[in-house]
């Protein structure tokens, strides 16, 4: 799991960076937090309030807040937004009935002034469950293609095994703020991290609905324009019929 933060470390400087993990209850947020920290699944109970852990990769420190997702707690999410550089939204890929609610919460968050410079990483969790939604399906339901003010990436994953989280690190790196003088260099990093299985798709306004895509990204950047990239790899997490 440290690969995700190792990739981020190559872009961020040597300071502590704040990450928040949000999502509805039972999405798998706490399990993902401790996969990042301990590289193993741990027994968890519903989070009341929040969990916070410092995750160090080489000399880079990430302060990661896992925030409870019950209805009674979601109104307090905004108290964690200040100085957040990355928002990790965990989605239960089997919970079709509440995906509209997840979309509403996501877009409400991104409208908050304290998150105006935050990057967004959506983790489509529970891909090991048969008939779970794909990353492409969830992307469309969340209308990620309408997000133009934040870099975003969606990745299929399984929190219990850690599958897909390493892929996230290999395919995309997130950051919250691109300084004017670093924009061209950052664009190079994006291309470098995306690897040979991704390609640029300039001018695309709609994300693909095809099954078998485990990740999708859009990185608004003044050097490159708002360009979308489509993962061309077969999704290794989909249960076989």
PDB file of C-alpha atoms in Angstrom:
ATOM      1  CA  UNK A   1       0.000   0.000   0.000  1.00  0.00           C
ATOM      2  CA  UNK A   2       2.977   2.270   0.490  1.00  0.00           C
ATOM      3  CA  UNK A   3       3.345   2.530  -3.295  1.00  0.00           C
ATOM      4  CA  UNK A   4       0.467   5.005  -3.432  1.00  0.00           C
ATOM      5  CA  UNK A   5       2.249   7.348  -1.095  1.00  0.00           C
ATOM      6  CA  UNK A   6       5.638   6.656  -2.658  1.00  0.00           C
ATOM      7  CA  UNK A   7       4.322   8.023  -5.950  1.00  0.00           C
ATOM      8  CA  UNK A   8       2.806  11.026  -4.196  1.00  0.00           C
ATOM      9  CA  UNK A   9       6.112  11.594  -2.423  1.00  0.00           C
ATOM     10  CA  UNK A  10       7.894  12.153  -5.724  1.00  0.00           C
ATOM     11  CA  UNK A  11       5.689  15.204  -6.304  1.00  0.00           C
ATOM     12  CA  UNK A  12       5.164  16.582  -2.820  1.00  0.00           C
ATOM     13  CA  UNK A  13       7.950  18.152  -0.828  1.00  0.00           C
ATOM     14  CA  UNK A  14       9.305  17.057   2.531  1.00  0.00           C
ATOM     15  CA  UNK A  15       6.432  18.120   4.765  1.00  0.00           C
ATOM     16  CA  UNK A  16       3.263  16.658   6.210  1.00  0.00           C
ATOM     17  CA  UNK A  17       0.335  16.449   3.793  1.00  0.00           C
ATOM     18  CA  UNK A  18      -3.271  16.147   4.864  1.00  0.00           C
ATOM     19  CA  UNK A  19      -5.541  13.514   3.335  1.00  0.00           C
ATOM     20  CA  UNK A  20      -9.162  12.854   4.271  1.00  0.00           C
ATOM     21  CA  UNK A  21     -10.980   9.581   3.592  1.00  0.00           C
ATOM     22  CA  UNK A  22     -14.737  10.047   3.262  1.00  0.00           C
ATOM     23  CA  UNK A  23     -17.718   8.063   2.025  1.00  0.00           C
ATOM     24  CA  UNK A  24     -21.013   6.682   3.233  1.00  0.00           C
ATOM     25  CA  UNK A  25     -21.139   4.240   6.119  1.00  0.00           C
ATOM     26  CA  UNK A  26     -20.026   0.671   5.346  1.00  0.00           C
ATOM     27  CA  UNK A  27     -18.026   1.726   2.284  1.00  0.00           C
ATOM     28  CA  UNK A  28     -14.748   0.344   3.648  1.00  0.00           C
ATOM     29  CA  UNK A  29     -12.955   3.569   4.595  1.00  0.00           C
ATOM     30  CA  UNK A  30     -11.319   2.343   7.783  1.00  0.00           C
ATOM     31  CA  UNK A  31     -10.250  -0.929   6.173  1.00  0.00           C
ATOM     32  CA  UNK A  32      -8.526   1.050   3.424  1.00  0.00           C
ATOM     33  CA  UNK A  33      -6.827   3.328   5.972  1.00  0.00           C
ATOM     34  CA  UNK A  34      -5.262   0.355   7.718  1.00  0.00           C
ATOM     35  CA  UNK A  35      -4.339  -1.311   4.445  1.00  0.00           C
ATOM     36  CA  UNK A  36      -2.326   1.839   3.748  1.00  0.00           C
ATOM     37  CA  UNK A  37      -0.825   1.768   7.233  1.00  0.00           C
ATOM     38  CA  UNK A  38      -0.290  -1.921   7.980  1.00  0.00           C
ATOM     39  CA  UNK A  39      -0.674  -3.544   4.548  1.00  0.00           C
ATOM     40  CA  UNK A  40      -3.264  -5.933   5.941  1.00  0.00           C
ATOM     41  CA  UNK A  41      -6.991  -6.112   6.587  1.00  0.00           C
ATOM     42  CA  UNK A  42      -7.977  -5.455  10.181  1.00  0.00           C
ATOM     43  CA  UNK A  43     -11.256  -5.962  11.995  1.00  0.00           C
ATOM     44  CA  UNK A  44     -13.118  -2.666  12.194  1.00  0.00           C
ATOM     45  CA  UNK A  45     -16.356  -1.334  13.644  1.00  0.00           C
ATOM     46  CA  UNK A  46     -18.362   1.667  12.416  1.00  0.00           C
ATOM     47  CA  UNK A  47     -16.320   4.820  12.929  1.00  0.00           C
ATOM     48  CA  UNK A  48     -17.816   7.287  15.381  1.00  0.00           C
ATOM     49  CA  UNK A  49     -16.104  10.590  14.724  1.00  0.00           C
ATOM     50  CA  UNK A  50     -12.789   9.880  13.027  1.00  0.00           C
ATOM     51  CA  UNK A  51      -9.568   7.901  12.994  1.00  0.00           C
ATOM     52  CA  UNK A  52      -6.269   9.583  12.206  1.00  0.00           C
ATOM     53  CA  UNK A  53      -2.941   8.009  11.334  1.00  0.00           C
ATOM     54  CA  UNK A  54       0.377   9.358  10.139  1.00  0.00           C
ATOM     55  CA  UNK A  55       1.737   7.362   7.224  1.00  0.00           C
ATOM     56  CA  UNK A  56       5.390   7.919   6.385  1.00  0.00           C
ATOM     57  CA  UNK A  57       6.997   6.959   3.109  1.00  0.00           C
ATOM     58  CA  UNK A  58      10.708   7.592   3.089  1.00  0.00           C
ATOM     59  CA  UNK A  59      10.893  11.198   4.300  1.00  0.00           C
ATOM     60  CA  UNK A  60       7.352  12.214   3.399  1.00  0.00           C
ATOM     61  CA  UNK A  61       4.603  12.246   6.006  1.00  0.00           C
ATOM     62  CA  UNK A  62       0.885  12.017   5.274  1.00  0.00           C
ATOM     63  CA  UNK A  63      -1.675  12.785   7.950  1.00  0.00           C
ATOM     64  CA  UNK A  64      -4.663  10.657   6.966  1.00  0.00           C
ATOM     65  CA  UNK A  65      -8.080  11.253   8.516  1.00  0.00           C
ATOM     66  CA  UNK A  66     -10.746   8.551   8.192  1.00  0.00           C
ATOM     67  CA  UNK A  67     -14.084  10.247   8.856  1.00  0.00           C
ATOM     68  CA  UNK A  68     -17.264   8.428   9.878  1.00  0.00           C
ATOM     69  CA  UNK A  69     -19.903   8.224   7.155  1.00  0.00           C
ATOM     70  CA  UNK A  70     -23.138   7.748   9.069  1.00  0.00           C
ATOM     71  CA  UNK A  71     -25.860  10.267   8.276  1.00  0.00           C
ATOM     72  CA  UNK A  72     -25.504  11.921  11.674  1.00  0.00           C
ATOM     73  CA  UNK A  73     -21.778  12.498  11.081  1.00  0.00           C
ATOM     74  CA  UNK A  74     -21.742  13.737   7.495  1.00  0.00           C
ATOM     75  CA  UNK A  75     -22.767  17.255   8.488  1.00  0.00           C
ATOM     76  CA  UNK A  76     -19.470  17.553  10.377  1.00  0.00           C
ATOM     77  CA  UNK A  77     -17.244  16.535   7.451  1.00  0.00           C
ATOM     78  CA  UNK A  78     -16.550  20.167   6.635  1.00  0.00           C
ATOM     79  CA  UNK A  79     -14.763  20.624   9.960  1.00  0.00           C
ATOM     80  CA  UNK A  80     -11.967  18.434   8.545  1.00  0.00           C
ATOM     81  CA  UNK A  81     -11.554  20.206   5.199  1.00  0.00           C
ATOM     82  CA  UNK A  82      -9.063  22.922   6.136  1.00  0.00           C
ATOM     83  CA  UNK A  83      -5.605  22.324   4.577  1.00  0.00           C
ATOM     84  CA  UNK A  84      -6.740  19.086   2.899  1.00  0.00           C
ATOM     85  CA  UNK A  85      -4.695  18.282  -0.197  1.00  0.00           C
ATOM     86  CA  UNK A  86      -6.313  15.000  -1.225  1.00  0.00           C
ATOM     87  CA  UNK A  87      -9.883  13.776  -0.773  1.00  0.00           C
ATOM     88  CA  UNK A  88     -10.208   9.991  -0.979  1.00  0.00           C
ATOM     89  CA  UNK A  89     -13.854   9.087  -1.582  1.00  0.00           C
ATOM     90  CA  UNK A  90     -14.566   5.410  -0.928  1.00  0.00           C
ATOM     91  CA  UNK A  91     -17.622   3.993  -2.688  1.00  0.00           C
ATOM     92  CA  UNK A  92     -19.312   0.669  -1.946  1.00  0.00           C
ATOM     93  CA  UNK A  93     -19.611  -0.697  -5.489  1.00  0.00           C
ATOM     94  CA  UNK A  94     -22.479  -2.958  -4.428  1.00  0.00           C
ATOM     95  CA  UNK A  95     -24.607  -0.154  -2.957  1.00  0.00           C
ATOM     96  CA  UNK A  96     -26.523   0.961  -6.035  1.00  0.00           C
ATOM     97  CA  UNK A  97     -29.403   2.449  -4.052  1.00  0.00           C
ATOM     98  CA  UNK A  98     -27.247   5.072  -2.343  1.00  0.00           C
ATOM     99  CA  UNK A  99     -25.015   6.077  -5.225  1.00  0.00           C
ATOM    100  CA  UNK A 100     -27.117   9.178  -5.860  1.00  0.00           C
ATOM    101  CA  UNK A 101     -26.564  10.191  -2.241  1.00  0.00           C
ATOM    102  CA  UNK A 102     -22.825   9.644  -2.660  1.00  0.00           C
ATOM    103  CA  UNK A 103     -22.858  11.882  -5.731  1.00  0.00           C
ATOM    104  CA  UNK A 104     -24.663  14.619  -3.829  1.00  0.00           C
ATOM    105  CA  UNK A 105     -22.183  14.437  -0.962  1.00  0.00           C
ATOM    106  CA  UNK A 106     -19.211  14.525  -3.344  1.00  0.00           C
ATOM    107  CA  UNK A 107     -20.342  17.589  -5.252  1.00  0.00           C
ATOM    108  CA  UNK A 108     -21.368  19.340  -2.038  1.00  0.00           C
ATOM    109  CA  UNK A 109     -17.858  18.752  -0.692  1.00  0.00           C
ATOM    110  CA  UNK A 110     -16.114  20.035  -3.787  1.00  0.00           C
ATOM    111  CA  UNK A 111     -18.116  23.261  -3.652  1.00  0.00           C
ATOM    112  CA  UNK A 112     -16.644  24.061  -0.235  1.00  0.00           C
ATOM    113  CA  UNK A 113     -14.040  26.828  -0.282  1.00  0.00           C
ATOM    114  CA  UNK A 114     -11.619  24.862   1.906  1.00  0.00           C
ATOM    115  CA  UNK A 115     -11.390  22.149  -0.777  1.00  0.00           C
ATOM    116  CA  UNK A 116     -10.942  24.408  -3.786  1.00  0.00           C
ATOM    117  CA  UNK A 117      -7.371  23.173  -4.308  1.00  0.00           C
ATOM    118  CA  UNK A 118      -7.915  19.526  -3.361  1.00  0.00           C
ATOM    119  CA  UNK A 119      -7.413  16.586  -5.690  1.00  0.00           C
ATOM    120  CA  UNK A 120      -9.950  13.745  -5.641  1.00  0.00           C
ATOM    121  CA  UNK A 121      -9.293  10.014  -5.613  1.00  0.00           C
ATOM    122  CA  UNK A 122     -12.404   7.821  -5.854  1.00  0.00           C
ATOM    123  CA  UNK A 123     -11.943   4.200  -4.804  1.00  0.00           C
ATOM    124  CA  UNK A 124     -14.637   1.859  -6.153  1.00  0.00           C
ATOM    125  CA  UNK A 125     -14.398  -0.675  -3.345  1.00  0.00           C
ATOM    126  CA  UNK A 126     -15.724  -4.253  -3.008  1.00  0.00           C
ATOM    127  CA  UNK A 127     -14.873  -5.240  -6.571  1.00  0.00           C
ATOM    128  CA  UNK A 128     -14.488  -8.818  -5.340  1.00  0.00           C
ATOM    129  CA  UNK A 129     -18.274  -9.048  -4.916  1.00  0.00           C
ATOM    130  CA  UNK A 130     -20.200 -10.459  -7.858  1.00  0.00           C
ATOM    131  CA  UNK A 131     -22.351  -7.935  -9.747  1.00  0.00           C
ATOM    132  CA  UNK A 132     -20.595  -4.962  -8.181  1.00  0.00           C
ATOM    133  CA  UNK A 133     -20.535  -1.843 -10.353  1.00  0.00           C
ATOM    134  CA  UNK A 134     -17.445  -1.109 -12.412  1.00  0.00           C
ATOM    135  CA  UNK A 135     -15.342   2.017 -12.039  1.00  0.00           C
ATOM    136  CA  UNK A 136     -16.780   3.281 -15.343  1.00  0.00           C
ATOM    137  CA  UNK A 137     -20.356   2.805 -14.149  1.00  0.00           C
ATOM    138  CA  UNK A 138     -19.648   4.553 -10.872  1.00  0.00           C
ATOM    139  CA  UNK A 139     -17.869   7.377 -12.682  1.00  0.00           C
ATOM    140  CA  UNK A 140     -20.961   8.028 -14.759  1.00  0.00           C
ATOM    141  CA  UNK A 141     -23.293   7.832 -11.760  1.00  0.00           C
ATOM    142  CA  UNK A 142     -21.117  10.300  -9.855  1.00  0.00           C
ATOM    143  CA  UNK A 143     -20.871  12.542 -12.970  1.00  0.00           C
ATOM    144  CA  UNK A 144     -17.118  12.779 -12.519  1.00  0.00           C
ATOM    145  CA  UNK A 145     -16.756  14.128 -16.051  1.00  0.00           C
ATOM    146  CA  UNK A 146     -18.459  17.326 -14.865  1.00  0.00           C
ATOM    147  CA  UNK A 147     -15.674  18.022 -12.354  1.00  0.00           C
ATOM    148  CA  UNK A 148     -13.441  20.625 -13.973  1.00  0.00           C
ATOM    149  CA  UNK A 149     -11.860  22.388 -11.010  1.00  0.00           C
ATOM    150  CA  UNK A 150     -10.123  19.406  -9.418  1.00  0.00           C
ATOM    151  CA  UNK A 151      -7.811  16.673 -10.703  1.00  0.00           C
ATOM    152  CA  UNK A 152      -9.588  13.353 -10.177  1.00  0.00           C
ATOM    153  CA  UNK A 153      -8.997   9.647 -10.592  1.00  0.00           C
ATOM    154  CA  UNK A 154     -11.289   6.666 -10.002  1.00  0.00           C
ATOM    155  CA  UNK A 155      -9.871   3.216  -9.347  1.00  0.00           C
ATOM    156  CA  UNK A 156     -11.505  -0.178  -8.808  1.00  0.00           C
ATOM    157  CA  UNK A 157     -10.230  -1.840  -5.648  1.00  0.00           C
ATOM    158  CA  UNK A 158     -10.801  -4.425  -2.937  1.00  0.00           C
ATOM    159  CA  UNK A 159      -9.995  -3.134   0.544  1.00  0.00           C
ATOM    160  CA  UNK A 160      -9.833  -6.601   2.096  1.00  0.00           C
ATOM    161  CA  UNK A 161      -7.001  -7.760  -0.158  1.00  0.00           C
ATOM    162  CA  UNK A 162      -5.472  -4.437  -1.158  1.00  0.00           C
ATOM    163  CA  UNK A 163      -5.981  -5.178  -4.849  1.00  0.00           C
ATOM    164  CA  UNK A 164      -6.308  -2.081  -6.987  1.00  0.00           C
ATOM    165  CA  UNK A 165      -4.714   0.236  -4.448  1.00  0.00           C
ATOM    166  CA  UNK A 166      -1.236  -0.486  -5.771  1.00  0.00           C
ATOM    167  CA  UNK A 167      -2.587  -0.045  -9.293  1.00  0.00           C
ATOM    168  CA  UNK A 168      -3.774   3.398  -8.280  1.00  0.00           C
ATOM    169  CA  UNK A 169      -0.234   4.313  -7.327  1.00  0.00           C
ATOM    170  CA  UNK A 170       1.183   2.949 -10.551  1.00  0.00           C
ATOM    171  CA  UNK A 171      -1.297   4.658 -12.851  1.00  0.00           C
ATOM    172  CA  UNK A 172      -1.841   8.101 -11.370  1.00  0.00           C
ATOM    173  CA  UNK A 173      -0.430  10.473  -8.785  1.00  0.00           C
ATOM    174  CA  UNK A 174      -2.568  13.077  -7.092  1.00  0.00           C
ATOM    175  CA  UNK A 175      -1.703  16.454  -5.744  1.00  0.00           C
ATOM    176  CA  UNK A 176      -3.806  19.304  -4.428  1.00  0.00           C
ATOM    177  CA  UNK A 177      -2.004  22.354  -5.692  1.00  0.00           C
ATOM    178  CA  UNK A 178      -0.044  22.916  -8.898  1.00  0.00           C
ATOM    179  CA  UNK A 179       2.134  26.000  -8.608  1.00  0.00           C
ATOM    180  CA  UNK A 180       2.402  28.068 -11.763  1.00  0.00           C
ATOM    181  CA  UNK A 181       6.118  27.435 -12.158  1.00  0.00           C
ATOM    182  CA  UNK A 182       5.685  23.682 -11.741  1.00  0.00           C
ATOM    183  CA  UNK A 183       2.825  23.072 -14.154  1.00  0.00           C
ATOM    184  CA  UNK A 184       4.875  21.820 -17.093  1.00  0.00           C
ATOM    185  CA  UNK A 185       6.918  19.549 -14.838  1.00  0.00           C
ATOM    186  CA  UNK A 186       3.728  18.225 -13.234  1.00  0.00           C
ATOM    187  CA  UNK A 187       2.272  17.456 -16.625  1.00  0.00           C
ATOM    188  CA  UNK A 188       5.369  15.371 -17.332  1.00  0.00           C
ATOM    189  CA  UNK A 189       4.890  13.521 -14.033  1.00  0.00           C
ATOM    190  CA  UNK A 190       1.296  12.681 -14.949  1.00  0.00           C
ATOM    191  CA  UNK A 191       2.332  11.176 -18.253  1.00  0.00           C
ATOM    192  CA  UNK A 192       5.195   9.332 -16.613  1.00  0.00           C
ATOM    193  CA  UNK A 193       3.044   7.839 -13.849  1.00  0.00           C
ATOM    194  CA  UNK A 194       0.209   6.882 -16.171  1.00  0.00           C
ATOM    195  CA  UNK A 195       2.303   4.220 -17.857  1.00  0.00           C
ATOM    196  CA  UNK A 196       1.961   2.606 -21.284  1.00  0.00           C
ATOM    197  CA  UNK A 197      -1.551   1.291 -20.648  1.00  0.00           C
ATOM    198  CA  UNK A 198      -3.074   4.775 -20.644  1.00  0.00           C
ATOM    199  CA  UNK A 199      -3.454   7.201 -23.513  1.00  0.00           C
ATOM    200  CA  UNK A 200      -4.507  10.813 -23.847  1.00  0.00           C
ATOM    201  CA  UNK A 201      -7.993  11.436 -25.196  1.00  0.00           C
ATOM    202  CA  UNK A 202      -8.150  15.180 -25.968  1.00  0.00           C
ATOM    203  CA  UNK A 203     -11.586  16.690 -26.366  1.00  0.00           C
ATOM    204  CA  UNK A 204     -13.556  13.791 -24.907  1.00  0.00           C
ATOM    205  CA  UNK A 205     -16.662  15.021 -23.114  1.00  0.00           C
ATOM    206  CA  UNK A 206     -18.094  11.665 -22.096  1.00  0.00           C
ATOM    207  CA  UNK A 207     -16.400   8.888 -20.195  1.00  0.00           C
ATOM    208  CA  UNK A 208     -16.785   5.351 -21.537  1.00  0.00           C
ATOM    209  CA  UNK A 209     -19.472   3.138 -20.087  1.00  0.00           C
ATOM    210  CA  UNK A 210     -17.788  -0.071 -21.184  1.00  0.00           C
ATOM    211  CA  UNK A 211     -17.163  -2.730 -18.580  1.00  0.00           C
ATOM    212  CA  UNK A 212     -13.624  -3.971 -18.169  1.00  0.00           C
ATOM    213  CA  UNK A 213     -12.060  -0.593 -17.392  1.00  0.00           C
ATOM    214  CA  UNK A 214     -10.687  -0.422 -13.863  1.00  0.00           C
ATOM    215  CA  UNK A 215      -9.700   3.239 -13.837  1.00  0.00           C
ATOM    216  CA  UNK A 216     -10.492   6.608 -15.359  1.00  0.00           C
ATOM    217  CA  UNK A 217      -8.894  10.011 -14.830  1.00  0.00           C
ATOM    218  CA  UNK A 218      -9.251  13.664 -15.620  1.00  0.00           C
ATOM    219  CA  UNK A 219      -6.566  16.159 -14.747  1.00  0.00           C
ATOM    220  CA  UNK A 220      -7.482  19.802 -15.486  1.00  0.00           C
ATOM    221  CA  UNK A 221      -4.246  21.627 -16.201  1.00  0.00           C
ATOM    222  CA  UNK A 222      -3.616  24.957 -17.889  1.00  0.00           C
ATOM    223  CA  UNK A 223      -0.746  23.490 -19.871  1.00  0.00           C
ATOM    224  CA  UNK A 224      -2.691  20.581 -21.302  1.00  0.00           C
ATOM    225  CA  UNK A 225      -6.344  21.651 -21.049  1.00  0.00           C
ATOM    226  CA  UNK A 226      -9.030  19.521 -19.443  1.00  0.00           C
ATOM    227  CA  UNK A 227      -8.105  16.185 -20.954  1.00  0.00           C
ATOM    228  CA  UNK A 228      -9.434  12.805 -19.976  1.00  0.00           C
ATOM    229  CA  UNK A 229      -7.559   9.557 -19.919  1.00  0.00           C
ATOM    230  CA  UNK A 230      -9.092   6.140 -20.145  1.00  0.00           C
ATOM    231  CA  UNK A 231      -7.566   3.034 -18.598  1.00  0.00           C
ATOM    232  CA  UNK A 232      -7.142   0.441 -21.311  1.00  0.00           C
ATOM    233  CA  UNK A 233      -6.366  -2.465 -19.007  1.00  0.00           C
ATOM    234  CA  UNK A 234      -8.764  -5.310 -18.360  1.00  0.00           C
ATOM    235  CA  UNK A 235     -10.115  -5.046 -14.849  1.00  0.00           C
ATOM    236  CA  UNK A 236      -8.380  -7.814 -12.840  1.00  0.00           C
ATOM    237  CA  UNK A 237     -10.826  -7.506  -9.958  1.00  0.00           C
ATOM    238  CA  UNK A 238     -14.077  -8.389 -11.695  1.00  0.00           C
ATOM    239  CA  UNK A 239     -15.571 -11.697 -10.499  1.00  0.00           C
ATOM    240  CA  UNK A 240     -15.778 -14.213 -13.284  1.00  0.00           C
ATOM    241  CA  UNK A 241     -19.310 -15.390 -14.218  1.00  0.00           C
TER     242      UNK A 241
END
